Amino acid sequence: MSSHLQADADPARWVPLKGSGFGGGRHRRAAIRMLLSTAGLVQGQPGSGVLAFIANRAVRAGLRRANGRFLAWSWKEDPEALAVLAQAQRITPQVRAARASMPIEYDDTETFSNPHLGAGEKLVMDAPGSEPNQPERLSFVTYTWDTGEELITLHAVSPDRERFLTFVPALDELARTLRWNTDFEVGESNVLRLPPA
């Protein structure tokens, strides 16, 4: 038995980031540069821990050994404008404690439903302009579903404040296709795929 994340990303809008160091064109390279830049955010800033994790995981692992727990995309028309990471994380007491201690900004969520994962939460953080001597803050959207065993998240980050909110409808569409599939092996060559409950 194995489980993995799956999503139906529109190829007209998204370029997947996957395998072998993300080779294959300027879209992937630009997205990786943007993900790397997030690692320089100040610790404790809303989103900083998640963004630093995205950069480190994406570059070091290249999503090659993610065991089906990570998916990533860049925005096809302008790869430096938007990058997205979906993650499935097994829920442990430590994960629950970390979620409970998130900054107060994370309380400003709205309900977001997914036909595969059920009711979840959506948080839109449209970052204001940076103040003098303050680090630049990136805008982001986070979608979260708690299945009881897995915490499923889709996190999108953008440095483009002018267009950030225009990306949200496309992110909503992508988030609604996200699912956590479980495959059961039947015999030596057959696989039975069960849809999410």
PDB file of C-alpha atoms in Angstrom, residues 35 47-48 50-51 54 71 83-87 106 123 139-143 153-157 171:
ATOM      1  CA  LEU A  35      12.122  29.694  -3.998  1.00  0.00           C
ATOM      2  CA  GLY A  47       5.261  32.514   6.340  1.00  0.00           C
ATOM      3  CA  SER A  48       9.038  32.555   6.809  1.00  0.00           C
ATOM      4  CA  VAL A  50       7.205  27.542   5.440  1.00  0.00           C
ATOM      5  CA  LEU A  51       8.984  29.489   2.722  1.00  0.00           C
ATOM      6  CA  ILE A  54      10.048  25.180   0.463  1.00  0.00           C
ATOM      7  CA  LEU A  71       4.240  18.555  -5.709  1.00  0.00           C
ATOM      8  CA  ALA A  83       5.647  29.375  -7.213  1.00  0.00           C
ATOM      9  CA  VAL A  84       3.534  26.720  -5.505  1.00  0.00           C
ATOM     10  CA  LEU A  85       4.294  23.744  -3.257  1.00  0.00           C
ATOM     11  CA  ALA A  86       1.799  21.091  -2.128  1.00  0.00           C
ATOM     12  CA  GLN A  87       2.758  18.909   0.836  1.00  0.00           C
ATOM     13  CA  TYR A 106      -2.810  32.836  10.661  1.00  0.00           C
ATOM     14  CA  LEU A 123      -5.393  32.118   4.187  1.00  0.00           C
ATOM     15  CA  SER A 139       2.568  37.759  -0.454  1.00  0.00           C
ATOM     16  CA  PHE A 140       1.299  34.209  -0.077  1.00  0.00           C
ATOM     17  CA  VAL A 141      -1.782  31.986  -0.056  1.00  0.00           C
ATOM     18  CA  THR A 142      -2.026  28.813   2.022  1.00  0.00           C
ATOM     19  CA  TYR A 143      -4.724  26.127   1.780  1.00  0.00           C
ATOM     20  CA  THR A 153      -1.234  21.992   2.451  1.00  0.00           C
ATOM     21  CA  LEU A 154      -0.858  23.953  -0.747  1.00  0.00           C
ATOM     22  CA  HIS A 155       1.307  27.043  -0.354  1.00  0.00           C
ATOM     23  CA  ALA A 156       1.845  29.691  -3.048  1.00  0.00           C
ATOM     24  CA  VAL A 157       4.294  32.595  -2.792  1.00  0.00           C
ATOM     25  CA  LEU A 171      -4.764  28.927  -7.223  1.00  0.00           C
TER      26      LEU A 171
END
